[in-house]
Every structure is written in structure tokens, then in C-alpha cells.
CSV table of C-alpha atoms in Angstrom, one decimal:
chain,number,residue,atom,x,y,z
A,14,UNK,CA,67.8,128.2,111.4
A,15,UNK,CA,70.9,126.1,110.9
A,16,UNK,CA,69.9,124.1,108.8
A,17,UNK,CA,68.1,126.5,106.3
A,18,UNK,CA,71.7,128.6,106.2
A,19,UNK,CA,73.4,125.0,105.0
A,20,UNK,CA,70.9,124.9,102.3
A,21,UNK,CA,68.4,121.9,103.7
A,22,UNK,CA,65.6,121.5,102.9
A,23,UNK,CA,63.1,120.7,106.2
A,24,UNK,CA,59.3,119.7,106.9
A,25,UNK,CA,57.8,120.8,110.1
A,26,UNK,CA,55.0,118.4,111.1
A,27,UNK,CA,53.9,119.0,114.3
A,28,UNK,CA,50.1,119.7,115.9
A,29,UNK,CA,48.1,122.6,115.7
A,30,UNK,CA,49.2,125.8,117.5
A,31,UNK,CA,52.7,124.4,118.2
A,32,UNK,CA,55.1,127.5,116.1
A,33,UNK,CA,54.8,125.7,112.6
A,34,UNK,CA,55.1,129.4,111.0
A,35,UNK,CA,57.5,130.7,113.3
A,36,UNK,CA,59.5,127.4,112.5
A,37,UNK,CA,59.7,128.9,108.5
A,38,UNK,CA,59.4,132.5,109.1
A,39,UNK,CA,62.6,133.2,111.3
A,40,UNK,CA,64.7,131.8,108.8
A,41,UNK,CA,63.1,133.4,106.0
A,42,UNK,CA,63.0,137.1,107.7
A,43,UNK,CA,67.0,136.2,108.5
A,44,UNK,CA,67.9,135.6,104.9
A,45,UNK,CA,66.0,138.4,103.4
A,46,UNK,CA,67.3,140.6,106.0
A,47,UNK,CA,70.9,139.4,105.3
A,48,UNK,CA,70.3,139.7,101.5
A,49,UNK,CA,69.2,143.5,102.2
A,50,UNK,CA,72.1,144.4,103.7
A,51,UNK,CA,74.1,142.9,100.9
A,52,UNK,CA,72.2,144.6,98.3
A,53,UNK,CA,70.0,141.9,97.2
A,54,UNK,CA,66.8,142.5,95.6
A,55,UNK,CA,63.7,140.7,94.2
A,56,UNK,CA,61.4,137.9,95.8
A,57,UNK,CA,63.7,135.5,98.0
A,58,UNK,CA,60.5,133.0,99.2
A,59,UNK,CA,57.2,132.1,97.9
A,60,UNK,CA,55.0,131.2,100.6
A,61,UNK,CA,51.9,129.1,99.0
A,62,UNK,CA,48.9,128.4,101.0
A,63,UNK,CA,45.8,126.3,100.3
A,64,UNK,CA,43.5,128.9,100.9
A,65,UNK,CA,43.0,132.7,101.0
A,66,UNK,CA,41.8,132.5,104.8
A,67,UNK,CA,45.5,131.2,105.4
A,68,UNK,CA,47.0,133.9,104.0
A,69,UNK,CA,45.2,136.9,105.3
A,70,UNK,CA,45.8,135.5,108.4
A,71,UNK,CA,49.4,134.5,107.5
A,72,UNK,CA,50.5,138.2,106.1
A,73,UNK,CA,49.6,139.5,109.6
A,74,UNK,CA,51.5,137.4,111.6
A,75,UNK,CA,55.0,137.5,109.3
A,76,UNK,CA,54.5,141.9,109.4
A,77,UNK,CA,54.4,141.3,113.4
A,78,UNK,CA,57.3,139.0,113.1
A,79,UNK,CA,59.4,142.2,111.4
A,80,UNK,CA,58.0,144.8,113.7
A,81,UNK,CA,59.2,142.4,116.3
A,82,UNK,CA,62.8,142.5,115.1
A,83,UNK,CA,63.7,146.3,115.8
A,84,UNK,CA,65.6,146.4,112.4
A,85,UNK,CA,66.6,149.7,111.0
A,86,UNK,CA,64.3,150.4,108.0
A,87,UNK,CA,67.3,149.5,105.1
A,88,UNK,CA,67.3,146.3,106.4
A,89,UNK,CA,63.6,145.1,107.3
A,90,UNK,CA,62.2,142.9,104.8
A,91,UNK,CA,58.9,143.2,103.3
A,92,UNK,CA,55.8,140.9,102.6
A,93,UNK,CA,53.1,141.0,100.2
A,94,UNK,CA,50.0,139.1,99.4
A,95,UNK,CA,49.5,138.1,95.8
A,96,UNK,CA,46.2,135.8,95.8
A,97,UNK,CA,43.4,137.8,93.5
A,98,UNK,CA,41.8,139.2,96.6
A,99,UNK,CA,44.3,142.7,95.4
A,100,UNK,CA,42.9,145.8,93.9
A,101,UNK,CA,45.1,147.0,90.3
A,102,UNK,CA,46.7,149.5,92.3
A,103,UNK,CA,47.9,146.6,94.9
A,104,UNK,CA,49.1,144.7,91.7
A,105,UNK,CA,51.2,147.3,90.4
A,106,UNK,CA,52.7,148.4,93.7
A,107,UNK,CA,53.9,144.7,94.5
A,108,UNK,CA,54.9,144.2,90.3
A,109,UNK,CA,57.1,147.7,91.1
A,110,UNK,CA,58.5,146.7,94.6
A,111,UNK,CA,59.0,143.6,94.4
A,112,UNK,CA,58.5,142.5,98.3
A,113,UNK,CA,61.1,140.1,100.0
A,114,UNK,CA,58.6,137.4,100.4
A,115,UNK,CA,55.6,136.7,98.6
A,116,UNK,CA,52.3,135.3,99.7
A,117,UNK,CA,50.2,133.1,97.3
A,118,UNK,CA,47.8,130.3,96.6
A,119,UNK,CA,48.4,127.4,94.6
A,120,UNK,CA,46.4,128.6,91.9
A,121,UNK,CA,47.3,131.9,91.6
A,122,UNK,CA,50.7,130.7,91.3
A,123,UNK,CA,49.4,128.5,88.7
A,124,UNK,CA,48.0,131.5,86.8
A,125,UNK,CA,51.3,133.8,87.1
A,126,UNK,CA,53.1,131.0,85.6
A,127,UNK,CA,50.9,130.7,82.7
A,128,UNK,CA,49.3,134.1,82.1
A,129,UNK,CA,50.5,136.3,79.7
A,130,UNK,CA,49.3,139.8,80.5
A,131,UNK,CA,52.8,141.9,81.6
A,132,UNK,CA,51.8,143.1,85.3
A,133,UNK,CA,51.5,139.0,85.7
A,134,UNK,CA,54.8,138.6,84.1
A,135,UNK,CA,56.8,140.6,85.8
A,136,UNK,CA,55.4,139.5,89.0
A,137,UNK,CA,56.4,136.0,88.6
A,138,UNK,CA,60.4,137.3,86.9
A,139,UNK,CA,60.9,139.1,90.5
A,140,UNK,CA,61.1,135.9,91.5
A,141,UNK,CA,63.7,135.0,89.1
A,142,UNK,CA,66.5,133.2,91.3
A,143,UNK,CA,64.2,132.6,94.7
A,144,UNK,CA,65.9,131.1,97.7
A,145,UNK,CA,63.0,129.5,99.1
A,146,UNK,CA,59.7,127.6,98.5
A,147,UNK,CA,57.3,127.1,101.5
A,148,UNK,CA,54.6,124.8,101.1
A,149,UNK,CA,51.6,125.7,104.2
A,150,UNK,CA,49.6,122.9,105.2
A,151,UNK,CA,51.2,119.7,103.0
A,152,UNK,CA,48.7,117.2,104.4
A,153,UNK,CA,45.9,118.9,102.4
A,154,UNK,CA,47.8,118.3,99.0
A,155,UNK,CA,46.4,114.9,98.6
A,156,UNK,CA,45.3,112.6,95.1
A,157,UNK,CA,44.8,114.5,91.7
A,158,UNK,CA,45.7,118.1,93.9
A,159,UNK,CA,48.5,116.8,95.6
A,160,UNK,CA,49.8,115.6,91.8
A,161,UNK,CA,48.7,119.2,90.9
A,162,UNK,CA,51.0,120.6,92.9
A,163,UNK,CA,53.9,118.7,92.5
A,164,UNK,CA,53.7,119.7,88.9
A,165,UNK,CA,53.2,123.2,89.7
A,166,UNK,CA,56.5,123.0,91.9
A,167,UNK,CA,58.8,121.4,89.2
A,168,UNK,CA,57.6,124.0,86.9
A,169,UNK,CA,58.5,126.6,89.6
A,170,UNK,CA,61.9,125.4,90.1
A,171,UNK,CA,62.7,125.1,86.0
A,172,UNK,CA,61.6,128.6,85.6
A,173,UNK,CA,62.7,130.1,88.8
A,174,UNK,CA,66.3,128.2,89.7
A,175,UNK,CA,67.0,126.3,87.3
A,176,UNK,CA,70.6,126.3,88.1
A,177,UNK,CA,70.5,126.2,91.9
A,178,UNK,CA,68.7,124.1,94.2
A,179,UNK,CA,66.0,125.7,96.2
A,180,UNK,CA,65.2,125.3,99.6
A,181,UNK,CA,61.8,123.9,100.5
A,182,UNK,CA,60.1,124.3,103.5
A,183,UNK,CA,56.7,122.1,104.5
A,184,UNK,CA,54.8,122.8,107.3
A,185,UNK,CA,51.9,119.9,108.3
A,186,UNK,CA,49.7,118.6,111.2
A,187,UNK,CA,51.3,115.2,111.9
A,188,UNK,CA,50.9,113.3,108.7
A,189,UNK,CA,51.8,109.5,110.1
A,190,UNK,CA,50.1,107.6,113.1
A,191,UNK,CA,52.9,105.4,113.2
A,192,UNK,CA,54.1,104.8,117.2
A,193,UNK,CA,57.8,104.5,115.9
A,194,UNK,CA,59.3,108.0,115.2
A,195,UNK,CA,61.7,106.7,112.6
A,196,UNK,CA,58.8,105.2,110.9
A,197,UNK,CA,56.6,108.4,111.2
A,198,UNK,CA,59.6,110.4,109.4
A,199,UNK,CA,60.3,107.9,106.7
A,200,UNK,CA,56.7,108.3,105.7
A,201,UNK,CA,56.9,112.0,105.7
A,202,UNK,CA,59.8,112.3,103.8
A,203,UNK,CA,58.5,110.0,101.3
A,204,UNK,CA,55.5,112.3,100.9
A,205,UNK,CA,57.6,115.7,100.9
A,206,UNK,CA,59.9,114.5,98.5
A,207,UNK,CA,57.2,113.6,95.6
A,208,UNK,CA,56.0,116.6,96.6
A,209,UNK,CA,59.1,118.9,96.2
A,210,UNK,CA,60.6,117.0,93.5
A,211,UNK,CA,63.8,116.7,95.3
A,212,UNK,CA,65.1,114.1,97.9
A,213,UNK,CA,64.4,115.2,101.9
A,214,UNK,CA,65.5,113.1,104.4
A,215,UNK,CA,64.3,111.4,107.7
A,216,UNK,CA,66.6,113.4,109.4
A,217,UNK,CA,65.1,116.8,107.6
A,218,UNK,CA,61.7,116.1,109.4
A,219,UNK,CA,61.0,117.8,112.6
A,220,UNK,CA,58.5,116.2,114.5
A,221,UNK,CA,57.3,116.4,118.3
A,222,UNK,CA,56.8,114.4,121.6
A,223,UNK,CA,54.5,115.1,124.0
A,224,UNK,CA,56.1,114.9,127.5
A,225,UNK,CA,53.2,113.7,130.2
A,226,UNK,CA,53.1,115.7,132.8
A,227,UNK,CA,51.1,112.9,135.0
A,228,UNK,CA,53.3,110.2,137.0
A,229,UNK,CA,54.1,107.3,134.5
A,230,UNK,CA,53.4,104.9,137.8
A,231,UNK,CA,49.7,106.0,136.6
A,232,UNK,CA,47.9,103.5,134.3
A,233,UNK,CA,44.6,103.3,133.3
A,234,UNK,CA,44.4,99.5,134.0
A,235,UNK,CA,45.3,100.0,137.5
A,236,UNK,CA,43.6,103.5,138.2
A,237,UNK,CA,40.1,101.8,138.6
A,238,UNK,CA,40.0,101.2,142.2
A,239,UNK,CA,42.2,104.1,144.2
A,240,UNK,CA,39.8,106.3,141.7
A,241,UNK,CA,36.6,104.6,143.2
A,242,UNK,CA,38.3,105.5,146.7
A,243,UNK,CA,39.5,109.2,145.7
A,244,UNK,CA,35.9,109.6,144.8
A,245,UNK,CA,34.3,108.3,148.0
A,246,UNK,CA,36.1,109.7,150.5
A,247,UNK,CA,35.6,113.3,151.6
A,248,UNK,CA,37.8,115.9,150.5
A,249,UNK,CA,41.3,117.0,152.0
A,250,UNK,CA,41.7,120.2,153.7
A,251,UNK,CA,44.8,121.0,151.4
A,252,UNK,CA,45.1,119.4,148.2
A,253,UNK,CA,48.1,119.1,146.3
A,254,UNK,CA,48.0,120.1,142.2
């Protein structure tokens, strides 16, 4: 959250189940909030996903995350999903109140950058001076999609800020099998900064550790034989965990 209130931009690359969205959505829902109560409106994040599954599931989950926050109504920022899978009337409502944060693909952000028809347009030009970019799932954006996308983010950040810099925001299931954390995060950066078109750091990745909760006296080289003995001997009356 401190970091995203300095301006930084971060990549979260951690396993599966481990609060990747909560890692972008808190700071998110605290900005938009804060820009509500100043009087702020118009799109303050895009939130692009690789697929529509992500974001039906996604939309769910960032509505709890408001419920959740006991805000008085003034101040609770809103989220909308903008992916094709929207009826005309759902078009026109989110065109006319232009919702906090937006939730997209990649290629329908593609098309509301290119297409000409005016609900499309004025879609896209609520967006005009967004705070923050999210990119779901990096690690899919790979080859001639991955060079896609970084395209389609450049062109975001001309039309959208083009006098500020934008915050980015990456979330990723670990995308390095490097042992050496410093090396793991170097490569990460490297990738989310061709991706973003802007330089993030080693220090801007968040990554994680697993902690063993088994004795580290415990090897497998050496487990062979008390196992063998565990195993033959009859069972304890009380057994410890």
C-alpha cells in the first residue's frame, strides 16, 4: 500500500491462492476511495485480464472487497466489467457512470482503443488521466502476445497519461526457478519492465518463501532408516503431531 501511494510501480509473483488480488485491490479501492472524497471522477485503474473466466470471477471478488469496507455510499468506489460479454444497456450505463475501476481483456482493450463507434469512445476518454494499470496473470503474456501487449500498453499510456507516469501493477505465479532470490527478481523485473514500457526494479518485486514447518535436522538422505524403524514398530499410545 506504501509503495503504490509513493507512486511505484510493483509485481506480485507469488503461488496460486496466496492474496495476489488482494495484493492490487486494497490499494486500488484506497485510492479511488480517497479520490471520491476529493471529488474525483472518471476511471482511476484498468484491470486487464487474459481471459473472460478471470474477470467474472475477478468482478466478484473486488464488489466483496467494497462491501467489506463499511464505507458510507459517497465514498465507496465502483467496478464494472467491460469485456463484450455486456448487453447495450450495460454499455451505456458504464459509458454514463463511468465506474472507479474498470475490468477488461486485452482485446477488448485493443478494440476501445481503435474503434470508432461513440459509446466505445467515450468509454475509453473516462479513462482519460488513469492512475493505474493492472496487468492479471503476466506469465501468460509470452512471444508474439506478450509483444502484443506491450504495444497495447505503450499505446495506453500515450493516450491515457501522457504527461504523468502511471502506476503498473503485475500480478504472476512465480515466473523464475532461480534458487537465488536476487536472481529470481532480476529476471522478473526484466520481464515487467518490457512489458510496462517503464523501468521496475528488483526491489519493486514481491516474491515469497516458504517457511518448513518440519525440523530442518530432517533430510531425506538420512530419513531412510529411522523411517524403516517408525514403520516397523507398533504404534504409540499418544502420538505427538
Amino acid at each position: 500500500l506504501s509503495s503504490h501511494r509513493q507512486g511505484l510501480s510493483t509485481l506480485v509473483a507469488t503461488g496460486t491462492g496466496s492474496g495476489k488480488t488482494e495484493c492490487f485491490a486494497y490499494p486500488v479501492l484506497d485510492h479511488c476511495a480517497r479520490a471520491r472524497k476529493a471529488g474525483e471522477g472518471g476511471v482511476k485503474a484498468l484491470v486487464i485480464y487474459p481471459m473472460n473466466a478471470l474477470a467474472n470471477s475477478q468482478l466478484g471478488e473486488i464488489k466483496k472487497f467494497v462491501d467489506d469496507a463499511g464505507l458510507p455510499p459517497h465514498l465507496r468506489p465502483t467496478v464494472a466489467r467491460y469485456t463484450g460479454q455486456e448487453s447495450e444497456i450495460e454499455r451505456q450505463q458504464i459509458s454514463r457512470d463511468k465506474p472507479d475501476i474498470l475490468l477488461t481483456n486485452f482485446m477488448m482493450l485493443e478494440l476501445l482503443m481503435t474503434r470508432q463507434e461513440k459509446l466505445d469512445r467515450a468509454v475509453i476518454e473516462n479513462a482519460q488521466g488513469l492512475d493505474f494499470l493492472v496487468l492479471d496473470e503476466l506469465h501468460t503474456y509470452r512471444g508474439r502476445q506478450g509483444a502484443d501487449v506491450a504495444m497495447l500498453v505503450r499505446r495506453v499510456k500515450q493516450r491515457l497519461t501522457p504527461s504523468k507516469d502511471l502506476i503498473c501493477i503485475g500480478t504472476s505465479a512465480t515466473m523464475s526457478s532461480s534458487p537465488d532470490e536476487l536472481e529470481r527478481a532480476a529476471a522478473v523485473a526484466e520481464v515487467a519492465t518490457k512489458l510496462f514500457g517503464q523501468p521496475i526494479s528488483a526491489g519493486s518485486i514481491i516474491d515469497e518463501a516458504l517457511d518448513r514447518a518440519t525440523s530442518h535436522a530432517i533430510k531425506a538422505e538420512t530419513l531412510g532408516e529411522p523411517l524403516r524403524q517408525a514403520v516397523l514398530q507398533p504404534l504409540a499410545p499418544a502420538l505427538s503431531d
